[in-house]
XYZ file of C-alpha atoms in Angstrom:
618
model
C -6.002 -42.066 9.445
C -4.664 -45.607 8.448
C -1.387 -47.136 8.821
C -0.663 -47.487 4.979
C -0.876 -43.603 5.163
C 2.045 -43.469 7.605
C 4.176 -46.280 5.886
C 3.330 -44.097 2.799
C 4.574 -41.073 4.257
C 7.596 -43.160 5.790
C 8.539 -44.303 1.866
C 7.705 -40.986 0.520
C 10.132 -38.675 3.183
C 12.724 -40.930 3.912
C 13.040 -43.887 1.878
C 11.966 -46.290 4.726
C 10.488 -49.206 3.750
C 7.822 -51.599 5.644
C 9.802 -55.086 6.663
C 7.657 -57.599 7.341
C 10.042 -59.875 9.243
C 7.641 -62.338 11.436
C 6.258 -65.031 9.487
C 4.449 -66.464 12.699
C 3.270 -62.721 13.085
C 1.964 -61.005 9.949
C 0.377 -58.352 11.384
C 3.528 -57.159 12.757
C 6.122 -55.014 11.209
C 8.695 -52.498 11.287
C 9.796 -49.418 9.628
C 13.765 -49.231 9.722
C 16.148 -45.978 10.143
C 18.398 -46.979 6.626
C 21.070 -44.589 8.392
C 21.157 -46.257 11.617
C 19.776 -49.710 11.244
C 17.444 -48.978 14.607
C 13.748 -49.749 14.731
C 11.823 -46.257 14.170
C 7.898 -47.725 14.452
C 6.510 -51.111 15.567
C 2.722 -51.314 13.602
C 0.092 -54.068 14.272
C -2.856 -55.028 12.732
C -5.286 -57.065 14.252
C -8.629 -58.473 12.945
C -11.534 -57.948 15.255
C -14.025 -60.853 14.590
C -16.809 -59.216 16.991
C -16.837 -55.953 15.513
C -15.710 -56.935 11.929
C -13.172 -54.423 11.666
C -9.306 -54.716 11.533
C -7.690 -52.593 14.506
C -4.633 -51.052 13.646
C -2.091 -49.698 16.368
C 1.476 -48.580 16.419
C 4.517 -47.515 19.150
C 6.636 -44.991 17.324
C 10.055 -44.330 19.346
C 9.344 -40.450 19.585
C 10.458 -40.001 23.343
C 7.836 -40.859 26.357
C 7.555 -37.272 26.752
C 5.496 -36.222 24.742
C 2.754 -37.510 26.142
C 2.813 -34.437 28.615
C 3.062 -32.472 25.497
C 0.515 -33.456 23.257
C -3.046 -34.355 25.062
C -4.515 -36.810 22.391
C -7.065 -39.399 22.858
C -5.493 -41.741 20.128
C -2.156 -41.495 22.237
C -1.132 -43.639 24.624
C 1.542 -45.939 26.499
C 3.371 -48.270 24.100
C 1.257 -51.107 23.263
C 4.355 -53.892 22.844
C 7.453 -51.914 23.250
C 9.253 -51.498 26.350
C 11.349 -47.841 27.083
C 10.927 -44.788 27.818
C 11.278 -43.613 24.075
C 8.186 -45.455 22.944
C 4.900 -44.094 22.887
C 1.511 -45.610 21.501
C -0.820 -44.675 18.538
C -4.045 -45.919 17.858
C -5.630 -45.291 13.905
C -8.660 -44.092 13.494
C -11.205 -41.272 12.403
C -9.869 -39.391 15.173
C -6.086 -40.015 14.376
C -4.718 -37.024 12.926
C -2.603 -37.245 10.628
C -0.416 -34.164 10.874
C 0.544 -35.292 14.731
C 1.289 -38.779 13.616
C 3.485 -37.809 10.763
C 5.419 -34.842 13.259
C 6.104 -37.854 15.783
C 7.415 -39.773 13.080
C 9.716 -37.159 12.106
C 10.965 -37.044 15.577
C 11.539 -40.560 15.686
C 13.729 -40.409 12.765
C 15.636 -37.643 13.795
C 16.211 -38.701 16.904
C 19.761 -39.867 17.687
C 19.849 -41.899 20.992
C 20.957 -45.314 20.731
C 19.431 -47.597 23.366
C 18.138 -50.957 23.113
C 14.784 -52.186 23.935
C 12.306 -55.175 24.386
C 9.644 -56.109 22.113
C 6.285 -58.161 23.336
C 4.839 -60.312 20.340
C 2.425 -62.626 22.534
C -0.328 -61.578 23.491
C -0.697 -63.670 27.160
C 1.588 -62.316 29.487
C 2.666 -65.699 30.893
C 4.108 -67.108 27.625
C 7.677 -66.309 27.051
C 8.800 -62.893 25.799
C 10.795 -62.723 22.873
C 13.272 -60.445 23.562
C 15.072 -58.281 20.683
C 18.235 -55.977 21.128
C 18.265 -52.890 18.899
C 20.274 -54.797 15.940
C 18.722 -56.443 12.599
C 16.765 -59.557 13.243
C 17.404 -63.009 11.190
C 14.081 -62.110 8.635
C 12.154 -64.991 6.493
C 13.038 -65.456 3.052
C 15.278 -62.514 1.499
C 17.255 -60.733 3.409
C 15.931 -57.311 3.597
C 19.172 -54.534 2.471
C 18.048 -50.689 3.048
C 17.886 -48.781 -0.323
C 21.008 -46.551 -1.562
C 19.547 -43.089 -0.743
C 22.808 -41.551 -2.062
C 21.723 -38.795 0.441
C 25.289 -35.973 0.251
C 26.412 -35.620 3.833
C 26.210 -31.856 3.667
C 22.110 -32.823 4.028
C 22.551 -36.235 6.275
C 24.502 -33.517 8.861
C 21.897 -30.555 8.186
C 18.932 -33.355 9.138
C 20.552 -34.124 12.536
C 20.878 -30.528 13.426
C 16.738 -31.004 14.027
C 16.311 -30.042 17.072
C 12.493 -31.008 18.374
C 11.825 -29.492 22.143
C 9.114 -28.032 22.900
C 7.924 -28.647 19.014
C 6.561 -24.964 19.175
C 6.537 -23.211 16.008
C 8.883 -21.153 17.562
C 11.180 -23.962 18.322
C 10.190 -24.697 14.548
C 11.981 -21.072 13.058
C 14.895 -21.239 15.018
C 15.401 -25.294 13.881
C 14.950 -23.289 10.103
C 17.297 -20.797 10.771
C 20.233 -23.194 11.926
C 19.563 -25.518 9.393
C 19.600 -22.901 6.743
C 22.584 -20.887 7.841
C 24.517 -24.611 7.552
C 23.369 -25.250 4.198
C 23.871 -21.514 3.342
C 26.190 -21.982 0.388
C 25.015 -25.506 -0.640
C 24.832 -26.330 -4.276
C 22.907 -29.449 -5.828
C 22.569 -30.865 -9.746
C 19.407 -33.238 -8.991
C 15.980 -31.312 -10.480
C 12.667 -32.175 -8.823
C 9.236 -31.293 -10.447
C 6.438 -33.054 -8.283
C 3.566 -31.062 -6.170
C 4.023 -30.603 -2.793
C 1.587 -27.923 -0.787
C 2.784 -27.393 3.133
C 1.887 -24.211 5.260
C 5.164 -23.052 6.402
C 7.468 -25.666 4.517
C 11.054 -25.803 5.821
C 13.916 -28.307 5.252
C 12.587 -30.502 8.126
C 9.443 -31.197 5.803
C 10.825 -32.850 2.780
C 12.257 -35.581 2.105
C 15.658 -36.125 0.224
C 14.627 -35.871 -3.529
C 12.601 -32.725 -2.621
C 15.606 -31.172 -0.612
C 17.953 -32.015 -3.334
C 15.014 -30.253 -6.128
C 15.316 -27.578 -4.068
C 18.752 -26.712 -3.259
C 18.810 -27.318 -7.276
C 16.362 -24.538 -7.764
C 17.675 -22.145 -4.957
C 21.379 -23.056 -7.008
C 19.903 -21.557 -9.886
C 17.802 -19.064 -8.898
C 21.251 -18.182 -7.266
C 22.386 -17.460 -11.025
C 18.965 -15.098 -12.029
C 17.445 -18.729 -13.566
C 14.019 -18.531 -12.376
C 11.996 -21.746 -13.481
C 8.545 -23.550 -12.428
C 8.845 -25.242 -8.433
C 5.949 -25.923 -6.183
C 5.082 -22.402 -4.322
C 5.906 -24.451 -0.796
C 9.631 -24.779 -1.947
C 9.560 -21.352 -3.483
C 8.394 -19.803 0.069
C 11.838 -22.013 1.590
C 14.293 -19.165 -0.171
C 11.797 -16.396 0.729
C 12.149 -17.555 4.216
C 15.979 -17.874 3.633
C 16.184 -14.525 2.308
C 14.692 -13.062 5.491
C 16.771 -14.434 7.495
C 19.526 -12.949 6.032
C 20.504 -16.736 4.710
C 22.324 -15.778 1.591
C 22.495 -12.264 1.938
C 24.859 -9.621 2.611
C 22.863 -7.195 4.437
C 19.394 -5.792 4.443
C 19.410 -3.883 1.521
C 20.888 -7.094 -0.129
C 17.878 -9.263 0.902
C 15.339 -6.637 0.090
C 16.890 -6.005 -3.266
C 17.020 -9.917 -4.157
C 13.491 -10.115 -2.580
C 12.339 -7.924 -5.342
C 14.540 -9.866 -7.891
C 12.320 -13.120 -7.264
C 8.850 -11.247 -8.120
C 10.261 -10.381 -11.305
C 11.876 -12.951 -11.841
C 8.808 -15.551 -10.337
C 5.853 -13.481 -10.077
C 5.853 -11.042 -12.657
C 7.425 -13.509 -15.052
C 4.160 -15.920 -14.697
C 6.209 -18.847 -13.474
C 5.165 -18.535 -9.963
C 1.879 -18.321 -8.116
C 0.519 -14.484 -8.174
C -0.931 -14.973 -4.707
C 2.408 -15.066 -3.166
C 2.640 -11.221 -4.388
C 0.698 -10.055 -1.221
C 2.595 -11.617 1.799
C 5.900 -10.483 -0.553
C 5.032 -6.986 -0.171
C 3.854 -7.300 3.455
C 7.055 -9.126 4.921
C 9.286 -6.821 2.557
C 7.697 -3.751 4.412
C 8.228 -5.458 7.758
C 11.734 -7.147 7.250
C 13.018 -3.038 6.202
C 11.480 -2.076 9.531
C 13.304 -4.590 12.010
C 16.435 -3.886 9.978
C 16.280 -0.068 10.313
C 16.277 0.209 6.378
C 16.250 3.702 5.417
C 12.505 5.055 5.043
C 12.489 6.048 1.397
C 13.998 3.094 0.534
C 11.463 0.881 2.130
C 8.596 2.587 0.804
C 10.221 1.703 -2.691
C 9.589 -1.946 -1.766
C 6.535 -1.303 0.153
C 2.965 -2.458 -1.260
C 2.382 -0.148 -3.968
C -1.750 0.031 -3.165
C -0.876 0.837 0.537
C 1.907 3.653 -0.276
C -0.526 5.146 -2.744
C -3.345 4.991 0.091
C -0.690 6.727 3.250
C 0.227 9.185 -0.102
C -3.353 10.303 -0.250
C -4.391 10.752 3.053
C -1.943 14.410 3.785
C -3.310 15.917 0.455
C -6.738 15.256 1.376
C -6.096 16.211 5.074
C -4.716 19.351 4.101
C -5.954 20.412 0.408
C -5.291 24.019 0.666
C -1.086 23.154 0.121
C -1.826 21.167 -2.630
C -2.454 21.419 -6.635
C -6.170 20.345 -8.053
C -4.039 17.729 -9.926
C -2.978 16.705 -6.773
C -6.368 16.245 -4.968
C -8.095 14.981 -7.913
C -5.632 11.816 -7.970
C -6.290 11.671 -4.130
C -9.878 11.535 -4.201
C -9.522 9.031 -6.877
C -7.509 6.569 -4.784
C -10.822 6.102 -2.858
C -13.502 6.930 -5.118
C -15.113 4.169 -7.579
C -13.443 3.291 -10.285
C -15.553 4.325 -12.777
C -15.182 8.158 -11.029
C -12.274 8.587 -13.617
C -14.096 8.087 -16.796
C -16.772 10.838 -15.611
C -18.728 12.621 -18.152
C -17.479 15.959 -16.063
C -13.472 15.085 -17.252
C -15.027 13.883 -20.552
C -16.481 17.087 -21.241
C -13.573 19.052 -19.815
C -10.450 17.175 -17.989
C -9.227 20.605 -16.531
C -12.012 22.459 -15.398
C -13.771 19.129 -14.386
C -10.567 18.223 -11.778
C -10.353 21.637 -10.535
C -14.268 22.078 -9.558
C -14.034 18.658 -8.118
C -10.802 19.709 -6.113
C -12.274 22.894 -5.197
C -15.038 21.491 -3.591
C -13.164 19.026 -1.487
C -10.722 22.311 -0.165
C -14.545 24.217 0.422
C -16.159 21.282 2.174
C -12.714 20.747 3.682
C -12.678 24.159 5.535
C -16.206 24.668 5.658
C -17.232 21.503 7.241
C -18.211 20.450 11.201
C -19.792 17.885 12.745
C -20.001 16.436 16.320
C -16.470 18.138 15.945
C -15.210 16.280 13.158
C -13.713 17.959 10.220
C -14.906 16.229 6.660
C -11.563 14.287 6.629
C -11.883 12.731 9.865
C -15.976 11.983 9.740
C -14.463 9.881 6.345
C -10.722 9.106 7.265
C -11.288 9.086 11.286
C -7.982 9.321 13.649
C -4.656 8.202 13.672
C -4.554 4.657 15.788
C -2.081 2.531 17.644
C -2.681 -1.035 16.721
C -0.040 -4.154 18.198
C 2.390 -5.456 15.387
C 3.808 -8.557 14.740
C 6.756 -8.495 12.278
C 6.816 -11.919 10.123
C 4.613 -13.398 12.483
C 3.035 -15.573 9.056
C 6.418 -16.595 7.998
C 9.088 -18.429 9.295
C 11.321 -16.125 11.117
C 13.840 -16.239 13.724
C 15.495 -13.265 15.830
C 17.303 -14.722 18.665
C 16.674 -11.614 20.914
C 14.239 -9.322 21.566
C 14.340 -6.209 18.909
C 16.006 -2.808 21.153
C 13.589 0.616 21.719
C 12.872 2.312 18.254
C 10.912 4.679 16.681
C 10.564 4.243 12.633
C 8.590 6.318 10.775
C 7.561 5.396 7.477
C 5.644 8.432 6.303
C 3.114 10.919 7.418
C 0.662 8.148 7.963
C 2.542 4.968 8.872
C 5.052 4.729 12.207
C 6.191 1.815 14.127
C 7.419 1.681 17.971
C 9.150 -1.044 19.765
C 9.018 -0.655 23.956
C 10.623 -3.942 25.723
C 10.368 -5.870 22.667
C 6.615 -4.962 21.603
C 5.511 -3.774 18.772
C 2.916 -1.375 17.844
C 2.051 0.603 14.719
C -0.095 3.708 14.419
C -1.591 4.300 11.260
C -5.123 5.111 9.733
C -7.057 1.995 9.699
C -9.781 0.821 7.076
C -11.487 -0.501 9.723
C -12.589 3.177 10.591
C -12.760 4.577 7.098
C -16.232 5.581 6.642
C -16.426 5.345 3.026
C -20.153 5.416 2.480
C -19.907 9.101 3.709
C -17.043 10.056 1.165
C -19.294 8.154 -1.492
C -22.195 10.046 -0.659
C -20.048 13.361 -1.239
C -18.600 12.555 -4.252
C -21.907 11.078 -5.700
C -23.561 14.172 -5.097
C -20.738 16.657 -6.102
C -20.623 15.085 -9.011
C -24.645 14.634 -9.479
C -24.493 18.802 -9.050
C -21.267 19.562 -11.192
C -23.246 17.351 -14.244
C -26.096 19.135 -14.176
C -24.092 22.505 -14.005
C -22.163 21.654 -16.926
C -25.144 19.905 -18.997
C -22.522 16.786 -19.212
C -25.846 15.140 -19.942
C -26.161 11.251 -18.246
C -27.304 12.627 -15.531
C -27.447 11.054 -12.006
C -30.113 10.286 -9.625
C -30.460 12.685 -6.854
C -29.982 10.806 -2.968
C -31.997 12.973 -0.674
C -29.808 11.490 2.124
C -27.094 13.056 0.526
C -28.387 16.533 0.645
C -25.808 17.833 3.029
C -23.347 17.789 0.143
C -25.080 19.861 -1.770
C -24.814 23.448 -0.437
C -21.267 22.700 -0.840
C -21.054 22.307 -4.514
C -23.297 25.089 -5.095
C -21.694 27.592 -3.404
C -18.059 26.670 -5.249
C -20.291 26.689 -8.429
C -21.480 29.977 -7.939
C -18.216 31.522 -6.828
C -16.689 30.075 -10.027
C -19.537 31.465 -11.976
C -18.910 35.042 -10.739
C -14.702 34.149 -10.899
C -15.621 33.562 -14.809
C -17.588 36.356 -15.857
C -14.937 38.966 -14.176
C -12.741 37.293 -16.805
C -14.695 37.576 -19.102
C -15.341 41.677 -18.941
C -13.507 43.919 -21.323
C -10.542 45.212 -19.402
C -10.272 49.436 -20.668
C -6.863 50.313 -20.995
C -5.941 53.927 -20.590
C -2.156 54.730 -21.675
C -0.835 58.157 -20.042
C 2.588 57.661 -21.497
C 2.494 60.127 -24.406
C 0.534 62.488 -21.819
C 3.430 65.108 -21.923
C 3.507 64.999 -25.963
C -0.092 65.665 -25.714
C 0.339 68.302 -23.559
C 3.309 70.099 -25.621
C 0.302 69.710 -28.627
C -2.202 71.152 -26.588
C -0.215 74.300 -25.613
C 0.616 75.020 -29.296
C -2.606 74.555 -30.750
C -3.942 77.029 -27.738
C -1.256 79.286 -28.870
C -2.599 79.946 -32.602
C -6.334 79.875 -31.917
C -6.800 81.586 -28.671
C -6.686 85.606 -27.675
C -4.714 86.925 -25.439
C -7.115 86.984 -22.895
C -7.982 83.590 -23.525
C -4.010 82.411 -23.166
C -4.001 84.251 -20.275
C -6.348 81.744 -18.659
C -4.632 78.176 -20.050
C -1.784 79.945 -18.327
C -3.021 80.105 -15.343
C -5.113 76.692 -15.957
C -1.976 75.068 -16.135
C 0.009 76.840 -13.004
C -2.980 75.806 -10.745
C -3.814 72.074 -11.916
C -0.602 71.030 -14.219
C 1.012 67.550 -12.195
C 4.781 67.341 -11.468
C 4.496 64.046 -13.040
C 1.774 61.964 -14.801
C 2.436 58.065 -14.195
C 1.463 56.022 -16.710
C -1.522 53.557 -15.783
C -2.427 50.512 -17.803
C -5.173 48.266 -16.798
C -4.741 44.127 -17.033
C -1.972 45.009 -19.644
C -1.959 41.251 -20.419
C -5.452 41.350 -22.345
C -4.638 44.966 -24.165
C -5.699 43.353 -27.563
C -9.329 42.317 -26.596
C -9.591 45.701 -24.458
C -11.303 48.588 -25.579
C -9.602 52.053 -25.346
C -9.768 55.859 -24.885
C -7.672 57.718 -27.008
C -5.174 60.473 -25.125
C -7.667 63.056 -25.663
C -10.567 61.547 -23.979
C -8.118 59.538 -21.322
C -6.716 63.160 -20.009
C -10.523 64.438 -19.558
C -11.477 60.923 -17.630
C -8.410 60.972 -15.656
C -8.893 65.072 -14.927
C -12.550 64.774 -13.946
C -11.683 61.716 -11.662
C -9.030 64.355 -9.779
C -11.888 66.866 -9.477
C -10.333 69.129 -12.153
C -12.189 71.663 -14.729
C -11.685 70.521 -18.241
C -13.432 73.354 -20.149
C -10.214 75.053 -21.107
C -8.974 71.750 -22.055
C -11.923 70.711 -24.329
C -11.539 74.729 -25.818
C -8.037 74.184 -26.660
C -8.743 70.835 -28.459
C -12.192 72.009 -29.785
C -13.937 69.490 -28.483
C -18.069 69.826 -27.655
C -18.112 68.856 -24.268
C -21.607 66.583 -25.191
C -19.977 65.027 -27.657
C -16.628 64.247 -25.370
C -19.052 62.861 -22.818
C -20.559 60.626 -25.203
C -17.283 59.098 -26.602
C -16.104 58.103 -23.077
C -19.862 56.754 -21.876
C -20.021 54.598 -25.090
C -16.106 53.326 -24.303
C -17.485 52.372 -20.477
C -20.718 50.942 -20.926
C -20.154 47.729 -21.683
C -18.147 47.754 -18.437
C -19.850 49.689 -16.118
C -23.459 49.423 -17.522
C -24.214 52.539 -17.491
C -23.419 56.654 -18.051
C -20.245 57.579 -16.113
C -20.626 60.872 -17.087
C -22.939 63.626 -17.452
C -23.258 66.921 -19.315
C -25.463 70.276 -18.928
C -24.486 71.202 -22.858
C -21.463 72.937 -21.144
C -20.237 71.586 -18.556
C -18.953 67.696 -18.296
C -19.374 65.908 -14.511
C -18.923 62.919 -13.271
C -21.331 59.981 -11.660
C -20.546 60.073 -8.368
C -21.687 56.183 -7.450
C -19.041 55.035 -10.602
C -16.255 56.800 -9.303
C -14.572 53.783 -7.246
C -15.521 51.736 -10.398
C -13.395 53.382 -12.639
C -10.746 54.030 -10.305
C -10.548 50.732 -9.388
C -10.575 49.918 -14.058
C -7.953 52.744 -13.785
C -5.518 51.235 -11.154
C -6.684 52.912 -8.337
C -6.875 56.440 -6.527
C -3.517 57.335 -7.138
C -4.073 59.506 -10.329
């Protein structure tokens, strides 16, 4: 660092101007304080004939302390100056600038009022000039301090600096003072240069800048978002966190979502800012007890998609397959959406990929992890530090609380700690969860002949029996669909039976009445249910007419039906091969058999067609 650097920065940030005021000296000069006429910074320059270098040193009236502050090489006792406010600085390589300009700061700041002694000779046994802290009769024009036109609401807001310990801590709560005086401030003086400074607060700029950006803040104030350097846009994100122009937390978070629409989304601002937005929204709802559900609104949308996902694929069985299927997408590739499987057939391709993560779910055990914890792992507590990358400032310590965000996400304060617990990506094993998707969707291709097929991973063989063994269930799921449900309708039995006893009556003897009489005492029901089968799919279901149905339903009750098939005149061979044709393409075979006379039953197909006629209650 040089000297023209700091008289630079001096011009720049205050309006202070070099005086050269020694005509017998010029390598000496001053830099002024316009507001109090006191010397701020005595700089030298010296040329060194034996080294052929010019050495350049300065005393900067920054308080004698802080040489027990800051341990610098390029620091030192005052070279010229006498006091216990001035303190040496020697320019250089080493000299870094950042230190040098926070001293000078100080020095400017600074509001003592004491006068001093100034060395100019070299020898110490010629006489001392000696110089009170007043303006000194200068060569040629008189020097007059420029006409900042600085308002006094920012002259008074500058001497509220407080420096200290010069901790960034001492740094906030300087912020947080300043900005609560200047808290309804208004400006009309635009400024539209660069400026980039980690952390930027008031104490960093100089007047035109602070005057640009109370302008800004004015109109921004008003829903007038324009261009500004990000440094001065981060000053009323800081202010807005501190509850500096705000009502009450749901008034900051609410206007901190008004500037990245307003800055962000609108393109004026830089994009980057977007992430810490999110992150200190999340955290300023926390410390301010801000109603869960409301937070999460202004939460990071990425990270309360990712603590969304985490319960449905934890638990799959209480969710839909729509429901999994966006899950497994919030960690899956990004080209998993635009699979050939969901190409082919959106529905059935989510729900076999859903079904296979509820299998695997239940099915799965290793080293005693379930397949949501060997991806996902454990719950942890991690430490927390609220707005620690911002400028923030809580007087005292935050009181014992437990906030929960969500299922996933909880913070917990103990003596003033904090601590989150939370799934971390730190233990997400996500070539695991690759490896099952890969291969569940490798197998669910190949099933489906989706065509662009993938390459098979032996390592991931351990998905496989998985996929398979959903594929096959679904298989067997589809062809029970797909058999032809018989339908058997026993309401008009009665009216079939009033038929029947008619037609008996004309054709048969007496002898032959006799026996339907007594047919009818011994097996008659005191009341025939009616029993339809999948009545939902009646019109793609073939069917028994009432005839046939009563001589099923009485052979399945153990019943003769030779006086039955008499009375209808029906050939008992023929009967028996209506009602095997009517099963076969649902049982596969002959349910029934016949002698020429007599009509029985298959024993092994009796469950079957109870179970086709709605069970054993017949």
């Amino acid at each position: 660092m040089e000297l023209s650097e700091l008289t630079a920065y001096a011009e720049e940030k205050f309006h202070i101007q070099e005086q050269h005021k020694w005509a017998d000296f010029p390598g000496f000069s001053v830099l002024v304080d316009p507001n109090t006429e006191k010397w701020v910074a005595l700089l030298m320059r010296r040329w060194d004939s034996d080294t052929g270098t010019e050495i350049q040193r300065c005393d900067i009236k920054c308080g004698r302390q802080i040489l027990s502050e800051i341990n610098e090489p390029y620091l030192s006792m005052p070279f010229r100056m006498k006091g216990a406010k001035w303190v040496g600085v020697s320019f250089g390589d080493s000299t870094k600038s950042e230190v040098v300009y926070r001293l000078f700061d100080r020095a400017v700041y600074s509001v003592e009022q004491r006068g001093y002694t100034i060395e100019l000779n070299t020898p110490p046994t010629k006489p001392t000039a000696v110089y009170q802290d007043t303006a000194l009769p200068l060569v040629g024009t008189p020097f007059t301090a420029p006409d900042l036109n600085i308002p006094e609401k920012i002259r008074k807001m500058q001497l509220l600096y407080e420096y200290k310990d010069g901790s960034f801590k001492q740094k906030c709560r300087n912020f947080y003072i300043q900005g609560k005086f200047m808290e309804d401030y208004v400006d009309n003086m635009p400024w539209n240069g660069e400026l980039r400074h980690y952390f930027c607060t008031y104490h960093d700029l100089n007047i035109p800048q602070l005057r640009g950006y109370f302008t800004w803040r004015t109109r921004v104030r008003k829903g007038d978002f324009s261009p500004i350097a990000a440094s001065l846009a981060y000053i009323y994100v800081y202010e807005l966190l501190n509850g500096i122009g705000t009502d009450s937390p749901e008034d900051a978070l609410r206007k901190l979502k008004g500037f990245e629409i307003g800055y962000i989304d609108s393109k004026i601002g830089d994009p980057h800012m977007r992430t810490n937005l999110y992150r200190w929204m999340l955290e300023y709802a926390v410390l301010n007890n801000v109603p869960p559900t409301l937070a999460r609104q202004y939460a990071d949308p990425d990270l309360m998609e990712t603590d969304a996902s985490l319960p449905i694929l934890k638990n799959p069985k209480e969710y839909s397959d729509e429901e999994i299927f966006s899950a497994i997408c919030s960690f899956a590739a990004k080209r998993f959406k635009q699979s050939p499987v969901l190409k082919k057939d959106d529905k059935k391709g989510k729900h076999l990929f859903a079904a296979v993560w509820r299998y695997a779910s239940e099915k799965y055990s290793q080293n005693g992890k379930t397949l949501f914890t060997a991806c996902f792992g454990k719950q942890k507590v991690f430490p927390w530090y609220p707005l620690a990358n911002s400028i923030y400032w809580a007087e005292y310590p935050h009181s014992d609380t437990d906030y929960v965000l969500n299922p996933c996400r909880s913070f917990h304060c103990r003596d003033g700690v904090w601590t989150e617990k939370r799934y971390a990506n730190l233990y997400f094993d996500s070539d695991r969860f690759h490896a099952f998707m890969h291969e569940t969707e490798r197998v669910i291709r190949r099933c489906l002949k989706t065509g662009h097929y993938l390459r098979k991973n032996p390592e991931e063989a351990w998905v496989t029996p998985y996929v398979e063994q959903v594929l096959k269930e679904e298989r067997q799921a589809e062809i029970e669909a797909a058999r032809p449900k018989i339908t058997i309708d026993l309401s008009d039995l009665e009216q079939i039976r009033q038929d029947a006893i008619i037609t008996r009556d004309s054709l048969l003897t007496e002898e032959e009445i006799d026996a339907a009489a007594d047919y009818g005492q011994k097996s008659q029901p005191t009341e025939e249910p009616t029993q339809t089968i999948n009545q939902n799919e009646t019109e793609s279901i073939a069917e028994l007419d009432a005839t046939h149905s009563r001589i099923l339903l009485a052979l399945l009750r153990g019943e003769s039906v030779e006086t039955y098939m008499k009375v209808n005149h029906l050939m008992p061979s023929v009967a028996a091969d209506t009602i095997n044709e009517a099963l076969f393409d649902e049982i596969g075979d002959n349910v029934l058999e016949c002698d020429g006379n007599t009509i029985t039953l298959v024993e092994d197909y009796r469950e079957d067609i109870l179970q086709m006629v709605g069970g054993k209650n017949l």
